[in-house]
Amino acid sequence: MRRNRQRTRGFGIRFGLKRKALVIFSVLVILPTLAVGIMIQIQYSNILRKQFVDTTTRNLDSVVSQLEEQTSTVKDIADYLILSPDLNEYLRPSPPVSRERTENLKRTIDDFLTFHLFSKDYIRSISIYGYNGNVIELGEPIIANEKEWLDKAVRLRGGIVWSEGYSAHSSWNGNIRVVSLVRLLNSFHQITLPHGELVIRLDEAKIVELLEKGLYKGAGFVFVLGPDGKPVLKSNHPALDEFDVQPLAGLAGPSARYMNVELGNESYLLFRQSMKNTAWDVFALIPESVVNEETSNVRISMYMMIGVMLLLCFLALFGFQYTIIRPILRLTNETNRVKRGDFTAHLPIESNDEISVLNRNFNEMVATIRELIDYQYKLELRERETELKLLQDQMDPHFLYNTLDMIRWTARLEKAGKTSQLIEMLSTFFRSAQNNGQYVTTLRQELEFVQSYLFLQKKRLGRRFRYALYTEYQIADSLILKSSIQPLVENFIKHGMNKSLPVNVITVKCYEVENEIRIDVQDNGKGIEADRLEKIRTSLEKKQAHGKKVGALLNIHERLSIYFGEGYGLDIVFSSADGTLVRLNIPNTKANGGAEHDET
């Protein structure tokens, strides 16, 4: 095992970074690029072929639907004539119809048929041969041998017969080809009794022209086979005379959309679409060379793209060797210098690429390390200076308290009682505010702090201001954050007092509810405007300050929420023109060794 590991490690060492890059590029870039390019070319060719097939199928469906509509219209004409009372009377052998009545009936039938001849250009002529000797012929005068289909119509006894395309002679256009609907016209009252024969001749060229519209870019040709496999009509193309219809059996299944056939020396795509009303099968033959022409440009473009991509891959490998590998090796050497404690390592910045950014960051990192080494020494000096400053700050409050006590006792000796009381309250206020640097205090101490502040404000405002503090005995030593209540009463005195009132009153009530302490700070001031109240409540909910006043309330709320947990904090219960009620919710947490008392 050790020998194998040594061989593997030795092979890895001998296998240089440049050779590794060549192998990686070949395996992960060049070969996959070549494979993906070929796959894309194949897939895209298949997609184009599928689009070609779908387009041809839709076009063929469209023109076949139009042909079905035309043949259905011709069939509807034949059905109407059988049910026409005028035609039944016109062809009736007995009792005989008067000459005048016969002319009227013929004129009515002629009008109906003439309308269809003029509105449907694919109908060349309509002929009705009555067994009573009456005849109607409208459209082109046509002479043709139609005995085969008339005999078949007789055998069907009223069923519709669709003929194959056949030659006829038109007095107007000479030799033409037509496809005809042939059927017997039976009596309306005796459905098995024939009165005559109907022949509706359609223009074969019009039908072929319609079907050839479904060919992709007009390439290829069409033909139609009847239910017995015989050709009904076809494009005028000599290759169709040699076409074998046997392979068409492969398209008999409903899932077969097209098939490949060989016609002469050329390959074709053969499409089929069936017509339900005539039982015809419509076929479209499109040379496969047309499809190849559509995809040849794509193949050439893909080959060129693959060649360009391979060339770019080799250029990328060449550039990778000189722009990435060499700088990485140089960076490795400089990093080893830093590892050994040499902080004079430096990399040149030769461009603005990522390697240069990495070199720049490396240089900045080394410079930062040097600065941090210097900064650490200076930081230790500053920490010592800060400690001395803190000791000095601790001495200053004691000097202030002692000075205030001296002034208070001097006022008492001079019998200035009110002045002494004010100085005592001011000293209490400063001592409570300092609180020996503690972050947490008791509810009793916080209320003493608030009382000293309100007492001083009462002396300043006189009769226009009155306050009251209430707390339950059992919660006096519960813990609360320092300066949680005093900012609320200060906020009222600065911003909430109503100068139109003779007396402004603020009340602080502290009470216990289900092991929680509620502190209600209520005043009779001018209240908070509705818009500003909404902004304050939104700020408290989202913990985002908007303005200085909101920031003070949000500060109290966040301090309580962070210290006591979610669900505790500040809430504005109501605010109107009659005053405002702000409530603090905190848990009932006892301080160790605290005395409980009631203070009003």
PDB file of C-alpha atoms in Angstrom, residues 87-322:
ATOM      1  CA  LEU A  87     -87.762  17.773 -59.312  1.00  0.00           C
ATOM      2  CA  ASN A  88     -89.897  14.789 -58.284  1.00  0.00           C
ATOM      3  CA  GLU A  89     -92.854  16.269 -60.151  1.00  0.00           C
ATOM      4  CA  TYR A  90     -90.646  17.187 -63.127  1.00  0.00           C
ATOM      5  CA  LEU A  91     -89.344  13.605 -63.475  1.00  0.00           C
ATOM      6  CA  ARG A  92     -92.662  11.906 -62.655  1.00  0.00           C
ATOM      7  CA  PRO A  93     -93.652   9.457 -65.443  1.00  0.00           C
ATOM      8  CA  SER A  94     -97.356   9.455 -64.555  1.00  0.00           C
ATOM      9  CA  PRO A  95     -99.725  11.063 -64.336  1.00  0.00           C
ATOM     10  CA  PRO A  96     -98.227  13.354 -66.986  1.00  0.00           C
ATOM     11  CA  VAL A  97     -97.550  17.029 -66.197  1.00  0.00           C
ATOM     12  CA  SER A  98     -98.818  19.786 -68.445  1.00  0.00           C
ATOM     13  CA  ARG A  99     -96.366  21.527 -70.740  1.00  0.00           C
ATOM     14  CA  GLU A 100     -96.707  24.844 -68.975  1.00  0.00           C
ATOM     15  CA  ARG A 101     -96.216  23.243 -65.570  1.00  0.00           C
ATOM     16  CA  THR A 102     -93.195  21.372 -66.886  1.00  0.00           C
ATOM     17  CA  GLU A 103     -91.604  24.636 -68.088  1.00  0.00           C
ATOM     18  CA  ASN A 104     -92.195  26.279 -64.706  1.00  0.00           C
ATOM     19  CA  LEU A 105     -90.702  23.342 -62.849  1.00  0.00           C
ATOM     20  CA  LYS A 106     -87.666  23.287 -65.141  1.00  0.00           C
ATOM     21  CA  ARG A 107     -87.158  27.015 -64.662  1.00  0.00           C
ATOM     22  CA  THR A 108     -87.199  26.591 -60.852  1.00  0.00           C
ATOM     23  CA  ILE A 109     -84.690  23.738 -60.950  1.00  0.00           C
ATOM     24  CA  ASP A 110     -82.475  25.637 -63.412  1.00  0.00           C
ATOM     25  CA  ASP A 111     -82.359  28.646 -61.091  1.00  0.00           C
ATOM     26  CA  PHE A 112     -81.245  26.490 -58.157  1.00  0.00           C
ATOM     27  CA  LEU A 113     -78.533  24.697 -60.127  1.00  0.00           C
ATOM     28  CA  THR A 114     -77.362  27.877 -61.876  1.00  0.00           C
ATOM     29  CA  PHE A 115     -76.762  29.503 -58.497  1.00  0.00           C
ATOM     30  CA  HIS A 116     -74.445  26.688 -57.467  1.00  0.00           C
ATOM     31  CA  LEU A 117     -72.641  26.660 -60.827  1.00  0.00           C
ATOM     32  CA  PHE A 118     -71.820  30.355 -60.578  1.00  0.00           C
ATOM     33  CA  SER A 119     -70.862  30.292 -56.874  1.00  0.00           C
ATOM     34  CA  LYS A 120     -68.656  27.187 -57.076  1.00  0.00           C
ATOM     35  CA  ASP A 121     -66.041  27.379 -59.789  1.00  0.00           C
ATOM     36  CA  TYR A 122     -64.915  23.776 -59.281  1.00  0.00           C
ATOM     37  CA  ILE A 123     -68.268  22.458 -60.693  1.00  0.00           C
ATOM     38  CA  ARG A 124     -68.092  22.288 -64.496  1.00  0.00           C
ATOM     39  CA  SER A 125     -71.565  20.949 -65.336  1.00  0.00           C
ATOM     40  CA  ILE A 126     -74.681  19.305 -63.878  1.00  0.00           C
ATOM     41  CA  SER A 127     -76.829  16.866 -65.908  1.00  0.00           C
ATOM     42  CA  ILE A 128     -80.189  15.309 -64.988  1.00  0.00           C
ATOM     43  CA  TYR A 129     -81.581  12.573 -67.250  1.00  0.00           C
ATOM     44  CA  GLY A 130     -85.222  11.747 -66.490  1.00  0.00           C
ATOM     45  CA  TYR A 131     -86.668   8.366 -67.452  1.00  0.00           C
ATOM     46  CA  ASN A 132     -89.795  10.247 -68.605  1.00  0.00           C
ATOM     47  CA  GLY A 133     -87.725  11.980 -71.259  1.00  0.00           C
ATOM     48  CA  ASN A 134     -87.147  15.297 -69.430  1.00  0.00           C
ATOM     49  CA  VAL A 135     -83.507  16.403 -69.380  1.00  0.00           C
ATOM     50  CA  ILE A 136     -81.683  19.268 -67.622  1.00  0.00           C
ATOM     51  CA  GLU A 137     -78.085  20.139 -68.576  1.00  0.00           C
ATOM     52  CA  LEU A 138     -76.391  23.194 -67.113  1.00  0.00           C
ATOM     53  CA  GLY A 139     -72.792  24.390 -67.286  1.00  0.00           C
ATOM     54  CA  GLU A 140     -70.302  23.352 -69.954  1.00  0.00           C
ATOM     55  CA  PRO A 141     -71.682  21.091 -72.689  1.00  0.00           C
ATOM     56  CA  ILE A 142     -69.684  17.916 -72.008  1.00  0.00           C
ATOM     57  CA  ILE A 143     -69.553  14.648 -73.936  1.00  0.00           C
ATOM     58  CA  ALA A 144     -68.032  11.671 -72.089  1.00  0.00           C
ATOM     59  CA  ASN A 145     -68.392   7.931 -71.638  1.00  0.00           C
ATOM     60  CA  GLU A 146     -69.936   7.668 -68.165  1.00  0.00           C
ATOM     61  CA  LYS A 147     -71.706   4.302 -68.594  1.00  0.00           C
ATOM     62  CA  GLU A 148     -69.389   2.548 -66.096  1.00  0.00           C
ATOM     63  CA  TRP A 149     -70.421   4.781 -63.218  1.00  0.00           C
ATOM     64  CA  LEU A 150     -74.084   5.015 -64.282  1.00  0.00           C
ATOM     65  CA  ASP A 151     -74.282   1.194 -64.203  1.00  0.00           C
ATOM     66  CA  LYS A 152     -72.647   1.192 -60.780  1.00  0.00           C
ATOM     67  CA  ALA A 153     -75.166   3.793 -59.560  1.00  0.00           C
ATOM     68  CA  VAL A 154     -77.991   1.573 -60.783  1.00  0.00           C
ATOM     69  CA  ARG A 155     -76.572  -1.313 -58.785  1.00  0.00           C
ATOM     70  CA  LEU A 156     -76.376   0.839 -55.683  1.00  0.00           C
ATOM     71  CA  ARG A 157     -80.054   1.853 -56.171  1.00  0.00           C
ATOM     72  CA  GLY A 158     -79.673   5.439 -55.046  1.00  0.00           C
ATOM     73  CA  GLY A 159     -76.257   5.355 -53.397  1.00  0.00           C
ATOM     74  CA  ILE A 160     -73.611   7.937 -54.330  1.00  0.00           C
ATOM     75  CA  VAL A 161     -70.866   6.909 -56.757  1.00  0.00           C
ATOM     76  CA  TRP A 162     -67.664   8.935 -57.037  1.00  0.00           C
ATOM     77  CA  SER A 163     -65.858   8.329 -60.303  1.00  0.00           C
ATOM     78  CA  GLU A 164     -62.143   8.315 -60.980  1.00  0.00           C
ATOM     79  CA  GLY A 165     -60.768  11.097 -63.095  1.00  0.00           C
ATOM     80  CA  TYR A 166     -61.646  10.584 -66.744  1.00  0.00           C
ATOM     81  CA  SER A 167     -61.350  12.414 -70.051  1.00  0.00           C
ATOM     82  CA  ALA A 168     -64.234  14.364 -71.518  1.00  0.00           C
ATOM     83  CA  HIS A 169     -64.835  16.780 -74.353  1.00  0.00           C
ATOM     84  CA  SER A 170     -66.126  20.265 -73.629  1.00  0.00           C
ATOM     85  CA  SER A 171     -67.678  22.346 -76.352  1.00  0.00           C
ATOM     86  CA  TRP A 172     -66.102  25.372 -74.636  1.00  0.00           C
ATOM     87  CA  ASN A 173     -62.612  24.167 -73.621  1.00  0.00           C
ATOM     88  CA  GLY A 174     -61.963  21.073 -75.720  1.00  0.00           C
ATOM     89  CA  ASN A 175     -60.506  17.993 -74.019  1.00  0.00           C
ATOM     90  CA  ILE A 176     -60.647  18.161 -70.216  1.00  0.00           C
ATOM     91  CA  ARG A 177     -60.549  15.813 -67.232  1.00  0.00           C
ATOM     92  CA  VAL A 178     -63.328  15.641 -64.681  1.00  0.00           C
ATOM     93  CA  VAL A 179     -64.314  13.751 -61.522  1.00  0.00           C
ATOM     94  CA  SER A 180     -68.049  13.135 -61.201  1.00  0.00           C
ATOM     95  CA  LEU A 181     -70.671  12.360 -58.597  1.00  0.00           C
ATOM     96  CA  VAL A 182     -73.226   9.918 -60.074  1.00  0.00           C
ATOM     97  CA  ARG A 183     -76.421   8.664 -58.467  1.00  0.00           C
ATOM     98  CA  LEU A 184     -79.991   7.633 -59.240  1.00  0.00           C
ATOM     99  CA  LEU A 185     -82.802  10.055 -58.446  1.00  0.00           C
ATOM    100  CA  ASN A 186     -85.439   7.941 -56.740  1.00  0.00           C
ATOM    101  CA  SER A 187     -89.049   8.950 -56.212  1.00  0.00           C
ATOM    102  CA  PHE A 188     -89.666  10.832 -53.008  1.00  0.00           C
ATOM    103  CA  HIS A 189     -92.901   8.871 -52.415  1.00  0.00           C
ATOM    104  CA  GLN A 190     -91.581   5.486 -53.601  1.00  0.00           C
ATOM    105  CA  ILE A 191     -87.965   5.493 -52.518  1.00  0.00           C
ATOM    106  CA  THR A 192     -87.056   2.371 -54.508  1.00  0.00           C
ATOM    107  CA  LEU A 193     -88.563   3.680 -57.762  1.00  0.00           C
ATOM    108  CA  PRO A 194     -85.937   5.534 -59.890  1.00  0.00           C
ATOM    109  CA  HIS A 195     -87.069   8.551 -61.894  1.00  0.00           C
ATOM    110  CA  GLY A 196     -83.753   9.577 -63.408  1.00  0.00           C
ATOM    111  CA  GLU A 197     -79.959   9.922 -63.195  1.00  0.00           C
ATOM    112  CA  LEU A 198     -77.825  12.762 -61.804  1.00  0.00           C
ATOM    113  CA  VAL A 199     -74.243  13.579 -62.865  1.00  0.00           C
ATOM    114  CA  ILE A 200     -72.300  16.451 -61.244  1.00  0.00           C
ATOM    115  CA  ARG A 201     -68.914  16.913 -62.912  1.00  0.00           C
ATOM    116  CA  LEU A 202     -66.022  18.522 -60.979  1.00  0.00           C
ATOM    117  CA  ASP A 203     -62.939  20.071 -62.538  1.00  0.00           C
ATOM    118  CA  GLU A 204     -60.015  17.697 -61.874  1.00  0.00           C
ATOM    119  CA  ALA A 205     -57.454  20.450 -62.475  1.00  0.00           C
ATOM    120  CA  LYS A 206     -59.078  22.648 -59.794  1.00  0.00           C
ATOM    121  CA  ILE A 207     -58.938  19.778 -57.282  1.00  0.00           C
ATOM    122  CA  VAL A 208     -55.284  19.019 -58.055  1.00  0.00           C
ATOM    123  CA  GLU A 209     -54.433  22.716 -57.822  1.00  0.00           C
ATOM    124  CA  LEU A 210     -56.115  22.881 -54.394  1.00  0.00           C
ATOM    125  CA  LEU A 211     -54.242  19.833 -53.110  1.00  0.00           C
ATOM    126  CA  GLU A 212     -50.898  21.045 -54.430  1.00  0.00           C
ATOM    127  CA  LYS A 213     -51.256  24.128 -52.231  1.00  0.00           C
ATOM    128  CA  GLY A 214     -50.502  21.806 -49.322  1.00  0.00           C
ATOM    129  CA  LEU A 215     -47.046  20.953 -50.720  1.00  0.00           C
ATOM    130  CA  TYR A 216     -44.059  22.535 -48.951  1.00  0.00           C
ATOM    131  CA  LYS A 217     -42.881  25.417 -51.181  1.00  0.00           C
ATOM    132  CA  GLY A 218     -44.771  23.797 -54.071  1.00  0.00           C
ATOM    133  CA  ALA A 219     -42.219  20.958 -54.314  1.00  0.00           C
ATOM    134  CA  GLY A 220     -43.492  17.444 -55.040  1.00  0.00           C
ATOM    135  CA  PHE A 221     -46.855  16.221 -56.300  1.00  0.00           C
ATOM    136  CA  VAL A 222     -50.123  14.690 -55.092  1.00  0.00           C
ATOM    137  CA  PHE A 223     -52.432  11.875 -56.038  1.00  0.00           C
ATOM    138  CA  VAL A 224     -55.709  10.475 -54.723  1.00  0.00           C
ATOM    139  CA  LEU A 225     -56.695   6.810 -54.441  1.00  0.00           C
ATOM    140  CA  GLY A 226     -60.235   5.542 -54.141  1.00  0.00           C
ATOM    141  CA  PRO A 227     -61.461   2.967 -51.639  1.00  0.00           C
ATOM    142  CA  ASP A 228     -60.624   0.176 -54.126  1.00  0.00           C
ATOM    143  CA  GLY A 229     -57.024   1.391 -54.489  1.00  0.00           C
ATOM    144  CA  LYS A 230     -57.519   2.799 -57.980  1.00  0.00           C
ATOM    145  CA  PRO A 231     -56.188   6.279 -58.789  1.00  0.00           C
ATOM    146  CA  VAL A 232     -58.868   8.949 -58.698  1.00  0.00           C
ATOM    147  CA  LEU A 233     -56.695  11.866 -59.772  1.00  0.00           C
ATOM    148  CA  LYS A 234     -53.048  12.886 -59.666  1.00  0.00           C
ATOM    149  CA  SER A 235     -50.586  15.626 -60.443  1.00  0.00           C
ATOM    150  CA  ASN A 236     -49.349  15.871 -63.990  1.00  0.00           C
ATOM    151  CA  HIS A 237     -45.975  14.174 -63.354  1.00  0.00           C
ATOM    152  CA  PRO A 238     -44.546  11.276 -65.452  1.00  0.00           C
ATOM    153  CA  ALA A 239     -42.908   9.644 -62.420  1.00  0.00           C
ATOM    154  CA  LEU A 240     -46.331   8.846 -60.969  1.00  0.00           C
ATOM    155  CA  ASP A 241     -47.002   6.452 -63.856  1.00  0.00           C
ATOM    156  CA  GLU A 242     -44.277   4.154 -62.480  1.00  0.00           C
ATOM    157  CA  PHE A 243     -45.237   4.500 -58.830  1.00  0.00           C
ATOM    158  CA  ASP A 244     -46.147   1.272 -56.986  1.00  0.00           C
ATOM    159  CA  VAL A 245     -49.048   1.708 -54.578  1.00  0.00           C
ATOM    160  CA  GLN A 246     -48.206  -1.375 -52.489  1.00  0.00           C
ATOM    161  CA  PRO A 247     -46.002   0.474 -49.974  1.00  0.00           C
ATOM    162  CA  LEU A 248     -49.063   2.558 -49.033  1.00  0.00           C
ATOM    163  CA  ALA A 249     -50.190  -0.276 -46.777  1.00  0.00           C
ATOM    164  CA  GLY A 250     -47.562   0.932 -44.317  1.00  0.00           C
ATOM    165  CA  LEU A 251     -49.604   4.077 -43.743  1.00  0.00           C
ATOM    166  CA  ALA A 252     -52.790   2.219 -42.901  1.00  0.00           C
ATOM    167  CA  GLY A 253     -52.273   2.579 -39.142  1.00  0.00           C
ATOM    168  CA  PRO A 254     -53.588   5.737 -37.443  1.00  0.00           C
ATOM    169  CA  SER A 255     -50.167   6.496 -35.888  1.00  0.00           C
ATOM    170  CA  ALA A 256     -48.300   6.578 -39.220  1.00  0.00           C
ATOM    171  CA  ARG A 257     -47.913  10.215 -40.289  1.00  0.00           C
ATOM    172  CA  TYR A 258     -45.486   9.662 -43.171  1.00  0.00           C
ATOM    173  CA  MET A 259     -43.078   7.134 -44.653  1.00  0.00           C
ATOM    174  CA  ASN A 260     -39.995   7.122 -46.846  1.00  0.00           C
ATOM    175  CA  VAL A 261     -40.399   5.743 -50.355  1.00  0.00           C
ATOM    176  CA  GLU A 262     -38.120   5.359 -53.355  1.00  0.00           C
ATOM    177  CA  LEU A 263     -39.375   6.642 -56.674  1.00  0.00           C
ATOM    178  CA  GLY A 264     -36.895   6.150 -59.462  1.00  0.00           C
ATOM    179  CA  ASN A 265     -33.507   7.211 -58.128  1.00  0.00           C
ATOM    180  CA  GLU A 266     -34.846   9.695 -55.612  1.00  0.00           C
ATOM    181  CA  SER A 267     -36.146   9.391 -52.062  1.00  0.00           C
ATOM    182  CA  TYR A 268     -39.483  10.926 -51.129  1.00  0.00           C
ATOM    183  CA  LEU A 269     -41.496  11.574 -48.003  1.00  0.00           C
ATOM    184  CA  LEU A 270     -45.000  10.213 -48.497  1.00  0.00           C
ATOM    185  CA  PHE A 271     -47.845  11.797 -46.492  1.00  0.00           C
ATOM    186  CA  ARG A 272     -51.421  10.547 -46.372  1.00  0.00           C
ATOM    187  CA  GLN A 273     -54.714  12.074 -45.316  1.00  0.00           C
ATOM    188  CA  SER A 274     -58.092  10.300 -45.527  1.00  0.00           C
ATOM    189  CA  MET A 275     -61.413  11.826 -46.577  1.00  0.00           C
ATOM    190  CA  LYS A 276     -64.390  10.385 -44.738  1.00  0.00           C
ATOM    191  CA  ASN A 277     -67.189  11.573 -47.018  1.00  0.00           C
ATOM    192  CA  THR A 278     -65.671  10.087 -50.214  1.00  0.00           C
ATOM    193  CA  ALA A 279     -63.471   7.313 -48.715  1.00  0.00           C
ATOM    194  CA  TRP A 280     -60.559   8.759 -50.723  1.00  0.00           C
ATOM    195  CA  ASP A 281     -56.952   8.723 -49.544  1.00  0.00           C
ATOM    196  CA  VAL A 282     -54.997  11.840 -50.435  1.00  0.00           C
ATOM    197  CA  PHE A 283     -51.225  11.384 -50.780  1.00  0.00           C
ATOM    198  CA  ALA A 284     -48.460  13.958 -51.041  1.00  0.00           C
ATOM    199  CA  LEU A 285     -44.987  13.059 -52.304  1.00  0.00           C
ATOM    200  CA  ILE A 286     -42.255  15.542 -51.354  1.00  0.00           C
ATOM    201  CA  PRO A 287     -38.607  14.975 -52.396  1.00  0.00           C
ATOM    202  CA  GLU A 288     -36.343  14.439 -49.418  1.00  0.00           C
ATOM    203  CA  SER A 289     -33.833  16.709 -51.119  1.00  0.00           C
ATOM    204  CA  VAL A 290     -36.139  19.613 -50.215  1.00  0.00           C
ATOM    205  CA  VAL A 291     -35.802  18.701 -46.546  1.00  0.00           C
ATOM    206  CA  ASN A 292     -32.039  18.328 -46.905  1.00  0.00           C
ATOM    207  CA  GLU A 293     -31.802  21.770 -48.468  1.00  0.00           C
ATOM    208  CA  GLU A 294     -33.525  23.226 -45.440  1.00  0.00           C
ATOM    209  CA  THR A 295     -31.032  21.570 -43.061  1.00  0.00           C
ATOM    210  CA  SER A 296     -27.857  21.821 -45.174  1.00  0.00           C
ATOM    211  CA  ASN A 297     -27.240  25.448 -44.214  1.00  0.00           C
ATOM    212  CA  VAL A 298     -27.706  24.546 -40.576  1.00  0.00           C
ATOM    213  CA  ARG A 299     -25.240  21.654 -40.849  1.00  0.00           C
ATOM    214  CA  ILE A 300     -22.624  23.863 -42.519  1.00  0.00           C
ATOM    215  CA  SER A 301     -23.105  26.532 -39.849  1.00  0.00           C
ATOM    216  CA  MET A 302     -22.808  23.954 -37.074  1.00  0.00           C
ATOM    217  CA  TYR A 303     -19.609  22.484 -38.566  1.00  0.00           C
ATOM    218  CA  MET A 304     -18.109  25.957 -38.816  1.00  0.00           C
ATOM    219  CA  MET A 305     -19.198  26.705 -35.265  1.00  0.00           C
ATOM    220  CA  ILE A 306     -17.603  23.484 -33.991  1.00  0.00           C
ATOM    221  CA  GLY A 307     -14.372  24.310 -35.837  1.00  0.00           C
ATOM    222  CA  VAL A 308     -14.295  27.814 -34.405  1.00  0.00           C
ATOM    223  CA  MET A 309     -15.046  26.504 -30.908  1.00  0.00           C
ATOM    224  CA  LEU A 310     -12.178  23.981 -31.138  1.00  0.00           C
ATOM    225  CA  LEU A 311      -9.821  26.700 -32.343  1.00  0.00           C
ATOM    226  CA  LEU A 312     -10.899  28.923 -29.479  1.00  0.00           C
ATOM    227  CA  CYS A 313     -10.380  26.047 -27.051  1.00  0.00           C
ATOM    228  CA  PHE A 314      -6.760  25.628 -28.193  1.00  0.00           C
ATOM    229  CA  LEU A 315      -6.191  29.379 -28.002  1.00  0.00           C
ATOM    230  CA  ALA A 316      -7.746  29.371 -24.533  1.00  0.00           C
ATOM    231  CA  LEU A 317      -5.390  26.563 -23.484  1.00  0.00           C
ATOM    232  CA  PHE A 318      -2.412  28.515 -24.834  1.00  0.00           C
ATOM    233  CA  GLY A 319      -3.536  31.666 -23.048  1.00  0.00           C
ATOM    234  CA  PHE A 320      -4.265  29.699 -19.874  1.00  0.00           C
ATOM    235  CA  GLN A 321      -0.662  28.520 -19.742  1.00  0.00           C
ATOM    236  CA  TYR A 322       0.795  32.025 -19.932  1.00  0.00           C
TER     237      TYR A 322
END
